[in-house]
Structure formats: C-alpha cells, structure tokens
Amino acid sequence: MKGDEPVVNLHIFTVGCPELERMTAFRDRCRAHPAELQLYLDTKRELAGRTWRYVQHYANAKAEVVEAIIARALAEKSPD
C-alpha cells in the first residue's frame, strides 16, 4: 500500500553515474532561473490535469521540457 508520509521523491545512484550530474544540473538551473522553474511547473500542472493510464506516460510527456532545461544547464556549465 502506498502511503502519504513522508512526502519524498528519492533517487539513488551508483558512484560515477552520469545521471547524477544531469539531475543536479536540472535542480540547480531551476533554483537559479525562476523562468525555468515556472516552465517546469506549468508543464507538470498541465499534464497532471490529464488522465494517464500509466505514470510513465506522464513522465514521458514532460521529458521534452526536462531535457531542454537540462541541456541549457549543462551548456551553461560547459567551458567554451
């Protein structure tokens, strides 16, 4: 049975996993750029209003926005 407490979304990675850099870049970008956070929130809210047979379909639907934010975050970090 799925509970309500605590409210948490936990991700666990192995040492050296490249996804860790991507996810922290996404987090940091949203913290530092309110417009990026708003884009993400607006996308999630619009998608949450739909009916999804599988939660993965919801995740797939927001992937384009998430990947775009990650790309901008990594580009900003990358030395030119």
N, CA, C and O atoms as a Maestro MAE file, in Angstrom:
{
 s_m_m2io_version
 :::
 2.0.0
}

f_m_ct {
 s_m_title
 :::
 protein
 m_atom[320] {
  # First column is atom index #
  i_m_mmod_type
  r_m_x_coord
  r_m_y_coord
  r_m_z_coord
  i_m_residue_number
  s_m_chain_name
  s_m_pdb_residue_name
  s_m_pdb_atom_name
  i_m_atomic_number
  :::
  1 25 0.843 -1.184 0.000 1 A "MET " " N  " 7
  2 3 0.000 0.000 0.000 1 A "MET " " CA " 6
  3 2 0.887 1.246 0.000 1 A "MET " " C  " 6
  4 15 1.872 1.318 0.736 1 A "MET " " O  " 8
  5 25 0.538 2.197 -0.810 2 A "LYS " " N  " 7
  6 3 1.307 3.437 -0.905 2 A "LYS " " CA " 6
  7 2 0.807 4.404 0.159 2 A "LYS " " C  " 6
  8 15 -0.394 4.648 0.275 2 A "LYS " " O  " 8
  9 25 1.736 4.951 0.932 3 A "GLY " " N  " 7
  10 3 1.363 5.888 1.974 3 A "GLY " " CA " 6
  11 2 1.542 7.332 1.559 3 A "GLY " " C  " 6
  12 15 2.046 7.627 0.476 3 A "GLY " " O  " 8
  13 25 1.124 8.224 2.432 4 A "ASP " " N  " 7
  14 3 1.233 9.658 2.175 4 A "ASP " " CA " 6
  15 2 2.400 10.308 2.906 4 A "ASP " " C  " 6
  16 15 2.770 11.434 2.577 4 A "ASP " " O  " 8
  17 25 2.971 9.654 3.856 5 A "GLU " " N  " 7
  18 3 4.036 10.232 4.664 5 A "GLU " " CA " 6
  19 2 5.243 9.324 4.653 5 A "GLU " " C  " 6
  20 15 5.070 8.108 4.731 5 A "GLU " " O  " 8
  21 25 6.420 9.825 4.563 6 A "PRO " " N  " 7
  22 3 6.745 11.217 4.267 6 A "PRO " " CA " 6
  23 2 6.589 11.495 2.774 6 A "PRO " " C  " 6
  24 15 6.639 10.579 1.952 6 A "PRO " " O  " 8
  25 25 6.401 12.754 2.439 7 A "VAL " " N  " 7
  26 3 6.318 13.153 1.042 7 A "VAL " " CA " 6
  27 2 7.750 13.338 0.548 7 A "VAL " " C  " 6
  28 15 8.438 14.272 0.961 7 A "VAL " " O  " 8
  29 25 8.191 12.456 -0.325 8 A "VAL " " N  " 7
  30 3 9.576 12.474 -0.775 8 A "VAL " " CA " 6
  31 2 9.672 11.796 -2.146 8 A "VAL " " C  " 6
  32 15 8.918 10.877 -2.465 8 A "VAL " " O  " 8
  33 25 10.611 12.276 -2.927 9 A "ASN " " N  " 7
  34 3 10.945 11.654 -4.204 9 A "ASN " " CA " 6
  35 2 12.436 11.390 -4.143 9 A "ASN " " C  " 6
  36 15 13.234 12.311 -4.316 9 A "ASN " " O  " 8
  37 25 12.820 10.167 -3.902 10 A "LEU " " N  " 7
  38 3 14.210 9.808 -3.641 10 A "LEU " " CA " 6
  39 2 14.822 9.122 -4.859 10 A "LEU " " C  " 6
  40 15 14.240 8.197 -5.425 10 A "LEU " " O  " 8
  41 25 15.989 9.587 -5.247 11 A "HIS " " N  " 7
  42 3 16.750 8.972 -6.335 11 A "HIS " " CA " 6
  43 2 18.069 8.480 -5.752 11 A "HIS " " C  " 6
  44 15 18.716 9.193 -4.986 11 A "HIS " " O  " 8
  45 25 18.465 7.275 -6.110 12 A "ILE " " N  " 7
  46 3 19.715 6.692 -5.630 12 A "ILE " " CA " 6
  47 2 20.565 6.336 -6.847 12 A "ILE " " C  " 6
  48 15 20.074 5.736 -7.803 12 A "ILE " " O  " 8
  49 25 21.848 6.712 -6.801 13 A "PHE " " N  " 7
  50 3 22.755 6.476 -7.915 13 A "PHE " " CA " 6
  51 2 24.007 5.771 -7.435 13 A "PHE " " C  " 6
  52 15 24.399 5.898 -6.275 13 A "PHE " " O  " 8
  53 25 24.628 5.031 -8.332 14 A "THR " " N  " 7
  54 3 25.923 4.446 -8.027 14 A "THR " " CA " 6
  55 2 26.987 5.526 -8.227 14 A "THR " " C  " 6
  56 15 26.753 6.521 -8.912 14 A "THR " " O  " 8
  57 25 28.126 5.323 -7.639 15 A "VAL " " N  " 7
  58 3 29.234 6.267 -7.766 15 A "VAL " " CA " 6
  59 2 29.600 6.408 -9.244 15 A "VAL " " C  " 6
  60 15 29.756 5.415 -9.955 15 A "VAL " " O  " 8
  61 25 29.732 7.656 -9.693 16 A "GLY " " N  " 7
  62 3 30.127 7.924 -11.059 16 A "GLY " " CA " 6
  63 2 28.997 7.896 -12.080 16 A "GLY " " C  " 6
  64 15 29.243 8.054 -13.276 16 A "GLY " " O  " 8
  65 25 27.773 7.699 -11.628 17 A "CYS " " N  " 7
  66 3 26.632 7.654 -12.552 17 A "CYS " " CA " 6
  67 2 26.441 9.022 -13.207 17 A "CYS " " C  " 6
  68 15 26.311 10.022 -12.500 17 A "CYS " " O  " 8
  69 25 26.421 9.089 -14.555 18 A "PRO " " N  " 7
  70 3 26.274 10.389 -15.225 18 A "PRO " " CA " 6
  71 2 24.920 11.048 -14.973 18 A "PRO " " C  " 6
  72 15 24.792 12.264 -15.116 18 A "PRO " " O  " 8
  73 25 23.924 10.276 -14.604 19 A "GLU " " N  " 7
  74 3 22.593 10.856 -14.358 19 A "GLU " " CA " 6
  75 2 22.618 11.803 -13.164 19 A "GLU " " C  " 6
  76 15 21.816 12.734 -13.101 19 A "GLU " " O  " 8
  77 25 23.510 11.583 -12.231 20 A "LEU " " N  " 7
  78 3 23.620 12.466 -11.068 20 A "LEU " " CA " 6
  79 2 23.941 13.893 -11.496 20 A "LEU " " C  " 6
  80 15 23.331 14.836 -10.991 20 A "LEU " " O  " 8
  81 25 24.878 14.068 -12.408 21 A "GLU " " N  " 7
  82 3 25.224 15.409 -12.892 21 A "GLU " " CA " 6
  83 2 24.031 16.052 -13.605 21 A "GLU " " C  " 6
  84 15 23.758 17.238 -13.421 21 A "GLU " " O  " 8
  85 25 23.333 15.276 -14.408 22 A "ARG " " N  " 7
  86 3 22.174 15.801 -15.139 22 A "ARG " " CA " 6
  87 2 21.078 16.269 -14.175 22 A "ARG " " C  " 6
  88 15 20.508 17.346 -14.346 22 A "ARG " " O  " 8
  89 25 20.798 15.459 -13.179 23 A "MET " " N  " 7
  90 3 19.717 15.801 -12.252 23 A "MET " " CA " 6
  91 2 20.076 16.990 -11.365 23 A "MET " " C  " 6
  92 15 19.227 17.836 -11.087 23 A "MET " " O  " 8
  93 25 21.317 17.055 -10.926 24 A "THR " " N  " 7
  94 3 21.712 18.213 -10.108 24 A "THR " " CA " 6
  95 2 21.784 19.473 -10.959 24 A "THR " " C  " 6
  96 15 21.497 20.567 -10.473 24 A "THR " " O  " 8
  97 25 22.164 19.327 -12.222 25 A "ALA " " N  " 7
  98 3 22.167 20.486 -13.128 25 A "ALA " " CA " 6
  99 2 20.735 20.998 -13.318 25 A "ALA " " C  " 6
  100 15 20.504 22.207 -13.326 25 A "ALA " " O  " 8
  101 25 19.789 20.090 -13.468 26 A "PHE " " N  " 7
  102 3 18.376 20.460 -13.597 26 A "PHE " " CA " 6
  103 2 17.906 21.188 -12.335 26 A "PHE " " C  " 6
  104 15 17.297 22.255 -12.414 26 A "PHE " " O  " 8
  105 25 18.192 20.604 -11.185 27 A "ARG " " N  " 7
  106 3 17.802 21.210 -9.907 27 A "ARG " " CA " 6
  107 2 18.395 22.600 -9.751 27 A "ARG " " C  " 6
  108 15 17.693 23.551 -9.408 27 A "ARG " " O  " 8
  109 25 19.687 22.710 -10.004 28 A "ASP " " N  " 7
  110 3 20.372 23.989 -9.829 28 A "ASP " " CA " 6
  111 2 19.858 25.037 -10.811 28 A "ASP " " C  " 6
  112 15 19.713 26.208 -10.458 28 A "ASP " " O  " 8
  113 25 19.584 24.617 -12.041 29 A "ARG " " N  " 7
  114 3 19.064 25.548 -13.051 29 A "ARG " " CA " 6
  115 2 17.699 26.079 -12.625 29 A "ARG " " C  " 6
  116 15 17.437 27.277 -12.735 29 A "ARG " " O  " 8
  117 25 16.838 25.203 -12.145 30 A "CYS " " N  " 7
  118 3 15.510 25.634 -11.699 30 A "CYS " " CA " 6
  119 2 15.594 26.546 -10.478 30 A "CYS " " C  " 6
  120 15 14.791 27.468 -10.336 30 A "CYS " " O  " 8
  121 25 16.541 26.298 -9.618 31 A "ARG " " N  " 7
  122 3 16.727 27.169 -8.444 31 A "ARG " " CA " 6
  123 2 17.231 28.548 -8.848 31 A "ARG " " C  " 6
  124 15 16.826 29.551 -8.260 31 A "ARG " " O  " 8
  125 25 18.102 28.608 -9.835 32 A "ALA " " N  " 7
  126 3 18.750 29.868 -10.213 32 A "ALA " " CA " 6
  127 2 17.986 30.668 -11.264 32 A "ALA " " C  " 6
  128 15 18.235 31.863 -11.428 32 A "ALA " " O  " 8
  129 25 17.066 30.033 -11.973 33 A "HIS " " N  " 7
  130 3 16.339 30.688 -13.064 33 A "HIS " " CA " 6
  131 2 14.834 30.495 -12.857 33 A "HIS " " C  " 6
  132 15 14.282 29.471 -13.262 33 A "HIS " " O  " 8
  133 25 14.177 31.456 -12.240 34 A "PRO " " N  " 7
  134 3 12.740 31.326 -11.960 34 A "PRO " " CA " 6
  135 2 11.899 31.013 -13.197 34 A "PRO " " C  " 6
  136 15 10.896 30.307 -13.086 34 A "PRO " " O  " 8
  137 25 12.276 31.510 -14.353 35 A "ALA " " N  " 7
  138 3 11.503 31.229 -15.568 35 A "ALA " " CA " 6
  139 2 11.574 29.740 -15.937 35 A "ALA " " C  " 6
  140 15 10.597 29.175 -16.428 35 A "ALA " " O  " 8
  141 25 12.716 29.116 -15.703 36 A "GLU " " N  " 7
  142 3 12.848 27.675 -15.970 36 A "GLU " " CA " 6
  143 2 11.968 26.877 -15.011 36 A "GLU " " C  " 6
  144 15 11.275 25.944 -15.419 36 A "GLU " " O  " 8
  145 25 12.004 27.252 -13.738 37 A "LEU " " N  " 7
  146 3 11.158 26.585 -12.754 37 A "LEU " " CA " 6
  147 2 9.695 26.748 -13.129 37 A "LEU " " C  " 6
  148 15 8.925 25.791 -13.049 37 A "LEU " " O  " 8
  149 25 9.305 27.943 -13.537 38 A "GLN " " N  " 7
  150 3 7.909 28.187 -13.905 38 A "GLN " " CA " 6
  151 2 7.510 27.352 -15.116 38 A "GLN " " C  " 6
  152 15 6.408 26.805 -15.152 38 A "GLN " " O  " 8
  153 25 8.390 27.249 -16.103 39 A "LEU " " N  " 7
  154 3 8.119 26.417 -17.273 39 A "LEU " " CA " 6
  155 2 7.873 24.972 -16.849 39 A "LEU " " C  " 6
  156 15 6.924 24.336 -17.307 39 A "LEU " " O  " 8
  157 25 8.729 24.461 -15.975 40 A "TYR " " N  " 7
  158 3 8.598 23.091 -15.485 40 A "TYR " " CA " 6
  159 2 7.282 22.919 -14.716 40 A "TYR " " C  " 6
  160 15 6.555 21.950 -14.935 40 A "TYR " " O  " 8
  161 25 6.982 23.860 -13.817 41 A "LEU " " N  " 7
  162 3 5.748 23.773 -13.030 41 A "LEU " " CA " 6
  163 2 4.508 23.858 -13.922 41 A "LEU " " C  " 6
  164 15 3.560 23.095 -13.737 41 A "LEU " " O  " 8
  165 25 4.512 24.764 -14.870 42 A "ASP " " N  " 7
  166 3 3.372 24.897 -15.786 42 A "ASP " " CA " 6
  167 2 3.168 23.613 -16.588 42 A "ASP " " C  " 6
  168 15 2.040 23.164 -16.788 42 A "ASP " " O  " 8
  169 25 4.261 23.039 -17.038 43 A "THR " " N  " 7
  170 3 4.185 21.786 -17.799 43 A "THR " " CA " 6
  171 2 3.610 20.675 -16.941 43 A "THR " " C  " 6
  172 15 2.708 19.954 -17.367 43 A "THR " " O  " 8
  173 25 4.134 20.538 -15.732 44 A "LYS " " N  " 7
  174 3 3.637 19.492 -14.824 44 A "LYS " " CA " 6
  175 2 2.152 19.677 -14.512 44 A "LYS " " C  " 6
  176 15 1.387 18.712 -14.504 44 A "LYS " " O  " 8
  177 25 1.754 20.913 -14.258 45 A "ARG " " N  " 7
  178 3 0.339 21.172 -13.928 45 A "ARG " " CA " 6
  179 2 -0.577 20.844 -15.102 45 A "ARG " " C  " 6
  180 15 -1.631 20.232 -14.928 45 A "ARG " " O  " 8
  181 25 -0.165 21.258 -16.297 46 A "GLU " " N  " 7
  182 3 -0.993 20.972 -17.470 46 A "GLU " " CA " 6
  183 2 -1.104 19.463 -17.676 46 A "GLU " " C  " 6
  184 15 -2.192 18.952 -17.943 46 A "GLU " " O  " 8
  185 25 0.002 18.757 -17.555 47 A "LEU " " N  " 7
  186 3 -0.015 17.308 -17.749 47 A "LEU " " CA " 6
  187 2 -0.743 16.578 -16.630 47 A "LEU " " C  " 6
  188 15 -1.382 15.552 -16.866 47 A "LEU " " O  " 8
  189 25 -0.649 17.103 -15.413 48 A "ALA " " N  " 7
  190 3 -1.328 16.471 -14.275 48 A "ALA " " CA " 6
  191 2 -2.849 16.539 -14.426 48 A "ALA " " C  " 6
  192 15 -3.570 15.739 -13.829 48 A "ALA " " O  " 8
  193 25 -3.332 17.487 -15.220 49 A "GLY " " N  " 7
  194 3 -4.765 17.609 -15.454 49 A "GLY " " CA " 6
  195 2 -5.311 16.574 -16.419 49 A "GLY " " C  " 6
  196 15 -6.525 16.463 -16.591 49 A "GLY " " O  " 8
  197 25 -4.438 15.826 -17.041 50 A "ARG " " N  " 7
  198 3 -4.845 14.785 -17.980 50 A "ARG " " CA " 6
  199 2 -4.978 13.442 -17.266 50 A "ARG " " C  " 6
  200 15 -4.505 13.267 -16.144 50 A "ARG " " O  " 8
  201 25 -5.621 12.514 -17.930 51 A "THR " " N  " 7
  202 3 -5.733 11.157 -17.397 51 A "THR " " CA " 6
  203 2 -4.685 10.291 -18.082 51 A "THR " " C  " 6
  204 15 -4.603 10.246 -19.310 51 A "THR " " O  " 8
  205 25 -3.894 9.611 -17.277 52 A "TRP " " N  " 7
  206 3 -2.816 8.770 -17.792 52 A "TRP " " CA " 6
  207 2 -3.067 7.324 -17.371 52 A "TRP " " C  " 6
  208 15 -3.336 7.039 -16.204 52 A "TRP " " O  " 8
  209 25 -2.976 6.434 -18.327 53 A "ARG " " N  " 7
  210 3 -3.148 5.016 -17.995 53 A "ARG " " CA " 6
  211 2 -1.965 4.536 -17.147 53 A "ARG " " C  " 6
  212 15 -2.121 3.766 -16.200 53 A "ARG " " O  " 8
  213 25 -0.795 5.014 -17.518 54 A "TYR " " N  " 7
  214 3 0.418 4.643 -16.786 54 A "TYR " " CA " 6
  215 2 1.183 5.906 -16.419 54 A "TYR " " C  " 6
  216 15 1.260 6.839 -17.218 54 A "TYR " " O  " 8
  217 25 1.739 5.942 -15.238 55 A "VAL " " N  " 7
  218 3 2.511 7.087 -14.767 55 A "VAL " " CA " 6
  219 2 3.687 7.361 -15.701 55 A "VAL " " C  " 6
  220 15 4.088 8.513 -15.868 55 A "VAL " " O  " 8
  221 25 4.232 6.335 -16.298 56 A "GLN " " N  " 7
  222 3 5.362 6.516 -17.206 56 A "GLN " " CA " 6
  223 2 4.976 7.378 -18.406 56 A "GLN " " C  " 6
  224 15 5.818 8.102 -18.938 56 A "GLN " " O  " 8
  225 25 3.728 7.313 -18.836 57 A "HIS " " N  " 7
  226 3 3.283 8.154 -19.949 57 A "HIS " " CA " 6
  227 2 3.345 9.630 -19.559 57 A "HIS " " C  " 6
  228 15 3.710 10.480 -20.372 57 A "HIS " " O  " 8
  229 25 2.988 9.925 -18.319 58 A "TYR " " N  " 7
  230 3 3.114 11.298 -17.801 58 A "TYR " " CA " 6
  231 2 4.578 11.725 -17.802 58 A "TYR " " C  " 6
  232 15 4.906 12.825 -18.244 58 A "TYR " " O  " 8
  233 25 5.447 10.864 -17.312 59 A "ALA " " N  " 7
  234 3 6.885 11.161 -17.267 59 A "ALA " " CA " 6
  235 2 7.427 11.387 -18.677 59 A "ALA " " C  " 6
  236 15 8.217 12.304 -18.903 59 A "ALA " " O  " 8
  237 25 7.009 10.561 -19.608 60 A "ASN " " N  " 7
  238 3 7.458 10.719 -20.998 60 A "ASN " " CA " 6
  239 2 6.979 12.043 -21.587 60 A "ASN " " C  " 6
  240 15 7.700 12.685 -22.350 60 A "ASN " " O  " 8
  241 25 5.765 12.446 -21.233 61 A "ALA " " N  " 7
  242 3 5.192 13.674 -21.781 61 A "ALA " " CA " 6
  243 2 5.951 14.919 -21.320 61 A "ALA " " C  " 6
  244 15 6.042 15.894 -22.067 61 A "ALA " " O  " 8
  245 25 6.486 14.901 -20.124 62 A "LYS " " N  " 7
  246 3 7.223 16.078 -19.644 62 A "LYS " " CA " 6
  247 2 8.705 16.026 -19.990 62 A "LYS " " C  " 6
  248 15 9.441 16.972 -19.712 62 A "LYS " " O  " 8
  249 25 9.142 14.936 -20.590 63 A "ALA " " N  " 7
  250 3 10.565 14.727 -20.867 63 A "ALA " " CA " 6
  251 2 11.161 15.798 -21.771 63 A "ALA " " C  " 6
  252 15 12.306 16.202 -21.565 63 A "ALA " " O  " 8
  253 25 10.418 16.264 -22.758 64 A "GLU " " N  " 7
  254 3 10.967 17.265 -23.682 64 A "GLU " " CA " 6
  255 2 11.344 18.545 -22.942 64 A "GLU " " C  " 6
  256 15 12.404 19.119 -23.192 64 A "GLU " " O  " 8
  257 25 10.491 18.985 -22.046 65 A "VAL " " N  " 7
  258 3 10.767 20.199 -21.264 65 A "VAL " " CA " 6
  259 2 11.935 19.958 -20.315 65 A "VAL " " C  " 6
  260 15 12.830 20.795 -20.200 65 A "VAL " " O  " 8
  261 25 11.926 18.821 -19.641 66 A "VAL " " N  " 7
  262 3 13.006 18.494 -18.704 66 A "VAL " " CA " 6
  263 2 14.346 18.433 -19.437 66 A "VAL " " C  " 6
  264 15 15.336 18.998 -18.972 66 A "VAL " " O  " 8
  265 25 14.377 17.752 -20.574 67 A "GLU " " N  " 7
  266 3 15.626 17.624 -21.326 67 A "GLU " " CA " 6
  267 2 16.122 18.974 -21.835 67 A "GLU " " C  " 6
  268 15 17.329 19.213 -21.880 67 A "GLU " " O  " 8
  269 25 15.203 19.855 -22.217 68 A "ALA " " N  " 7
  270 3 15.606 21.193 -22.680 68 A "ALA " " CA " 6
  271 2 16.231 21.991 -21.536 68 A "ALA " " C  " 6
  272 15 17.229 22.684 -21.736 68 A "ALA " " O  " 8
  273 25 15.655 21.897 -20.354 69 A "ILE " " N  " 7
  274 3 16.209 22.594 -19.188 69 A "ILE " " CA " 6
  275 2 17.582 22.026 -18.843 69 A "ILE " " C  " 6
  276 15 18.514 22.776 -18.555 69 A "ILE " " O  " 8
  277 25 17.702 20.714 -18.873 70 A "ILE " " N  " 7
  278 3 18.999 20.077 -18.597 70 A "ILE " " CA " 6
  279 2 20.042 20.516 -19.622 70 A "ILE " " C  " 6
  280 15 21.180 20.814 -19.260 70 A "ILE " " O  " 8
  281 25 19.665 20.557 -20.879 71 A "ALA " " N  " 7
  282 3 20.604 20.968 -21.929 71 A "ALA " " CA " 6
  283 2 21.100 22.389 -21.693 71 A "ALA " " C  " 6
  284 15 22.289 22.667 -21.845 71 A "ALA " " O  " 8
  285 25 20.194 23.284 -21.325 72 A "ARG " " N  " 7
  286 3 20.616 24.670 -21.055 72 A "ARG " " CA " 6
  287 2 21.525 24.722 -19.817 72 A "ARG " " C  " 6
  288 15 22.497 25.476 -19.779 72 A "ARG " " O  " 8
  289 25 21.196 23.919 -18.823 73 A "ALA " " N  " 7
  290 3 22.010 23.905 -17.598 73 A "ALA " " CA " 6
  291 2 23.423 23.394 -17.896 73 A "ALA " " C  " 6
  292 15 24.406 23.985 -17.448 73 A "ALA " " O  " 8
  293 25 23.521 22.316 -18.640 74 A "LEU " " N  " 7
  294 3 24.840 21.749 -18.948 74 A "LEU " " CA " 6
  295 2 25.631 22.663 -19.876 74 A "LEU " " C  " 6
  296 15 26.851 22.770 -19.749 74 A "LEU " " O  " 8
  297 25 24.947 23.323 -20.806 75 A "ALA " " N  " 7
  298 3 25.631 24.260 -21.702 75 A "ALA " " CA " 6
  299 2 26.203 25.434 -20.918 75 A "ALA " " C  " 6
  300 15 27.284 25.934 -21.228 75 A "ALA " " O  " 8
  301 25 25.471 25.866 -19.908 76 A "GLU " " N  " 7
  302 3 25.934 26.977 -19.071 76 A "GLU " " CA " 6
  303 2 27.155 26.587 -18.264 76 A "GLU " " C  " 6
  304 15 28.022 27.423 -18.010 76 A "GLU " " O  " 8
  305 25 27.238 25.317 -17.854 77 A "LYS " " N  " 7
  306 3 28.372 24.819 -17.068 77 A "LYS " " CA " 6
  307 2 29.591 24.548 -17.927 77 A "LYS " " C  " 6
  308 15 30.722 24.630 -17.448 77 A "LYS " " O  " 8
  309 25 29.371 24.226 -19.186 78 A "SER " " N  " 7
  310 3 30.455 23.794 -20.053 78 A "SER " " CA " 6
  311 2 31.369 24.953 -20.430 78 A "SER " " C  " 6
  312 15 30.898 26.022 -20.819 78 A "SER " " O  " 8
  313 25 32.697 24.735 -20.311 79 A "PRO " " N  " 7
  314 3 33.638 25.801 -20.683 79 A "PRO " " CA " 6
  315 2 33.682 25.964 -22.200 79 A "PRO " " C  " 6
  316 15 33.749 24.981 -22.938 79 A "PRO " " O  " 8
  317 25 33.643 27.195 -22.648 80 A "ASP " " N  " 7
  318 3 33.711 27.474 -24.096 80 A "ASP " " CA " 6
  319 2 35.079 27.938 -24.501 80 A "ASP " " C  " 6
  320 15 35.314 28.216 -25.677 80 A "ASP " " O  " 8
  :::
 }
 m_bond[319] {
  # First column is bond index #
  i_m_from
  i_m_to
  i_m_order
  :::
  1 1 2 1
  2 2 3 1
  3 3 4 2
  4 3 5 1
  5 5 6 1
  6 6 7 1
  7 7 8 2
  8 7 9 1
  9 9 10 1
  10 10 11 1
  11 11 12 2
  12 11 13 1
  13 13 14 1
  14 14 15 1
  15 15 16 2
  16 15 17 1
  17 17 18 1
  18 18 19 1
  19 19 20 2
  20 19 21 1
  21 21 22 1
  22 22 23 1
  23 23 24 2
  24 23 25 1
  25 25 26 1
  26 26 27 1
  27 27 28 2
  28 27 29 1
  29 29 30 1
  30 30 31 1
  31 31 32 2
  32 31 33 1
  33 33 34 1
  34 34 35 1
  35 35 36 2
  36 35 37 1
  37 37 38 1
  38 38 39 1
  39 39 40 2
  40 39 41 1
  41 41 42 1
  42 42 43 1
  43 43 44 2
  44 43 45 1
  45 45 46 1
  46 46 47 1
  47 47 48 2
  48 47 49 1
  49 49 50 1
  50 50 51 1
  51 51 52 2
  52 51 53 1
  53 53 54 1
  54 54 55 1
  55 55 56 2
  56 55 57 1
  57 57 58 1
  58 58 59 1
  59 59 60 2
  60 59 61 1
  61 61 62 1
  62 62 63 1
  63 63 64 2
  64 63 65 1
  65 65 66 1
  66 66 67 1
  67 67 68 2
  68 67 69 1
  69 69 70 1
  70 70 71 1
  71 71 72 2
  72 71 73 1
  73 73 74 1
  74 74 75 1
  75 75 76 2
  76 75 77 1
  77 77 78 1
  78 78 79 1
  79 79 80 2
  80 79 81 1
  81 81 82 1
  82 82 83 1
  83 83 84 2
  84 83 85 1
  85 85 86 1
  86 86 87 1
  87 87 88 2
  88 87 89 1
  89 89 90 1
  90 90 91 1
  91 91 92 2
  92 91 93 1
  93 93 94 1
  94 94 95 1
  95 95 96 2
  96 95 97 1
  97 97 98 1
  98 98 99 1
  99 99 100 2
  100 99 101 1
  101 101 102 1
  102 102 103 1
  103 103 104 2
  104 103 105 1
  105 105 106 1
  106 106 107 1
  107 107 108 2
  108 107 109 1
  109 109 110 1
  110 110 111 1
  111 111 112 2
  112 111 113 1
  113 113 114 1
  114 114 115 1
  115 115 116 2
  116 115 117 1
  117 117 118 1
  118 118 119 1
  119 119 120 2
  120 119 121 1
  121 121 122 1
  122 122 123 1
  123 123 124 2
  124 123 125 1
  125 125 126 1
  126 126 127 1
  127 127 128 2
  128 127 129 1
  129 129 130 1
  130 130 131 1
  131 131 132 2
  132 131 133 1
  133 133 134 1
  134 134 135 1
  135 135 136 2
  136 135 137 1
  137 137 138 1
  138 138 139 1
  139 139 140 2
  140 139 141 1
  141 141 142 1
  142 142 143 1
  143 143 144 2
  144 143 145 1
  145 145 146 1
  146 146 147 1
  147 147 148 2
  148 147 149 1
  149 149 150 1
  150 150 151 1
  151 151 152 2
  152 151 153 1
  153 153 154 1
  154 154 155 1
  155 155 156 2
  156 155 157 1
  157 157 158 1
  158 158 159 1
  159 159 160 2
  160 159 161 1
  161 161 162 1
  162 162 163 1
  163 163 164 2
  164 163 165 1
  165 165 166 1
  166 166 167 1
  167 167 168 2
  168 167 169 1
  169 169 170 1
  170 170 171 1
  171 171 172 2
  172 171 173 1
  173 173 174 1
  174 174 175 1
  175 175 176 2
  176 175 177 1
  177 177 178 1
  178 178 179 1
  179 179 180 2
  180 179 181 1
  181 181 182 1
  182 182 183 1
  183 183 184 2
  184 183 185 1
  185 185 186 1
  186 186 187 1
  187 187 188 2
  188 187 189 1
  189 189 190 1
  190 190 191 1
  191 191 192 2
  192 191 193 1
  193 193 194 1
  194 194 195 1
  195 195 196 2
  196 195 197 1
  197 197 198 1
  198 198 199 1
  199 199 200 2
  200 199 201 1
  201 201 202 1
  202 202 203 1
  203 203 204 2
  204 203 205 1
  205 205 206 1
  206 206 207 1
  207 207 208 2
  208 207 209 1
  209 209 210 1
  210 210 211 1
  211 211 212 2
  212 211 213 1
  213 213 214 1
  214 214 215 1
  215 215 216 2
  216 215 217 1
  217 217 218 1
  218 218 219 1
  219 219 220 2
  220 219 221 1
  221 221 222 1
  222 222 223 1
  223 223 224 2
  224 223 225 1
  225 225 226 1
  226 226 227 1
  227 227 228 2
  228 227 229 1
  229 229 230 1
  230 230 231 1
  231 231 232 2
  232 231 233 1
  233 233 234 1
  234 234 235 1
  235 235 236 2
  236 235 237 1
  237 237 238 1
  238 238 239 1
  239 239 240 2
  240 239 241 1
  241 241 242 1
  242 242 243 1
  243 243 244 2
  244 243 245 1
  245 245 246 1
  246 246 247 1
  247 247 248 2
  248 247 249 1
  249 249 250 1
  250 250 251 1
  251 251 252 2
  252 251 253 1
  253 253 254 1
  254 254 255 1
  255 255 256 2
  256 255 257 1
  257 257 258 1
  258 258 259 1
  259 259 260 2
  260 259 261 1
  261 261 262 1
  262 262 263 1
  263 263 264 2
  264 263 265 1
  265 265 266 1
  266 266 267 1
  267 267 268 2
  268 267 269 1
  269 269 270 1
  270 270 271 1
  271 271 272 2
  272 271 273 1
  273 273 274 1
  274 274 275 1
  275 275 276 2
  276 275 277 1
  277 277 278 1
  278 278 279 1
  279 279 280 2
  280 279 281 1
  281 281 282 1
  282 282 283 1
  283 283 284 2
  284 283 285 1
  285 285 286 1
  286 286 287 1
  287 287 288 2
  288 287 289 1
  289 289 290 1
  290 290 291 1
  291 291 292 2
  292 291 293 1
  293 293 294 1
  294 294 295 1
  295 295 296 2
  296 295 297 1
  297 297 298 1
  298 298 299 1
  299 299 300 2
  300 299 301 1
  301 301 302 1
  302 302 303 1
  303 303 304 2
  304 303 305 1
  305 305 306 1
  306 306 307 1
  307 307 308 2
  308 307 309 1
  309 309 310 1
  310 310 311 1
  311 311 312 2
  312 311 313 1
  313 313 314 1
  314 314 315 1
  315 315 316 2
  316 315 317 1
  317 317 318 1
  318 318 319 1
  319 319 320 2
  :::
 }
}
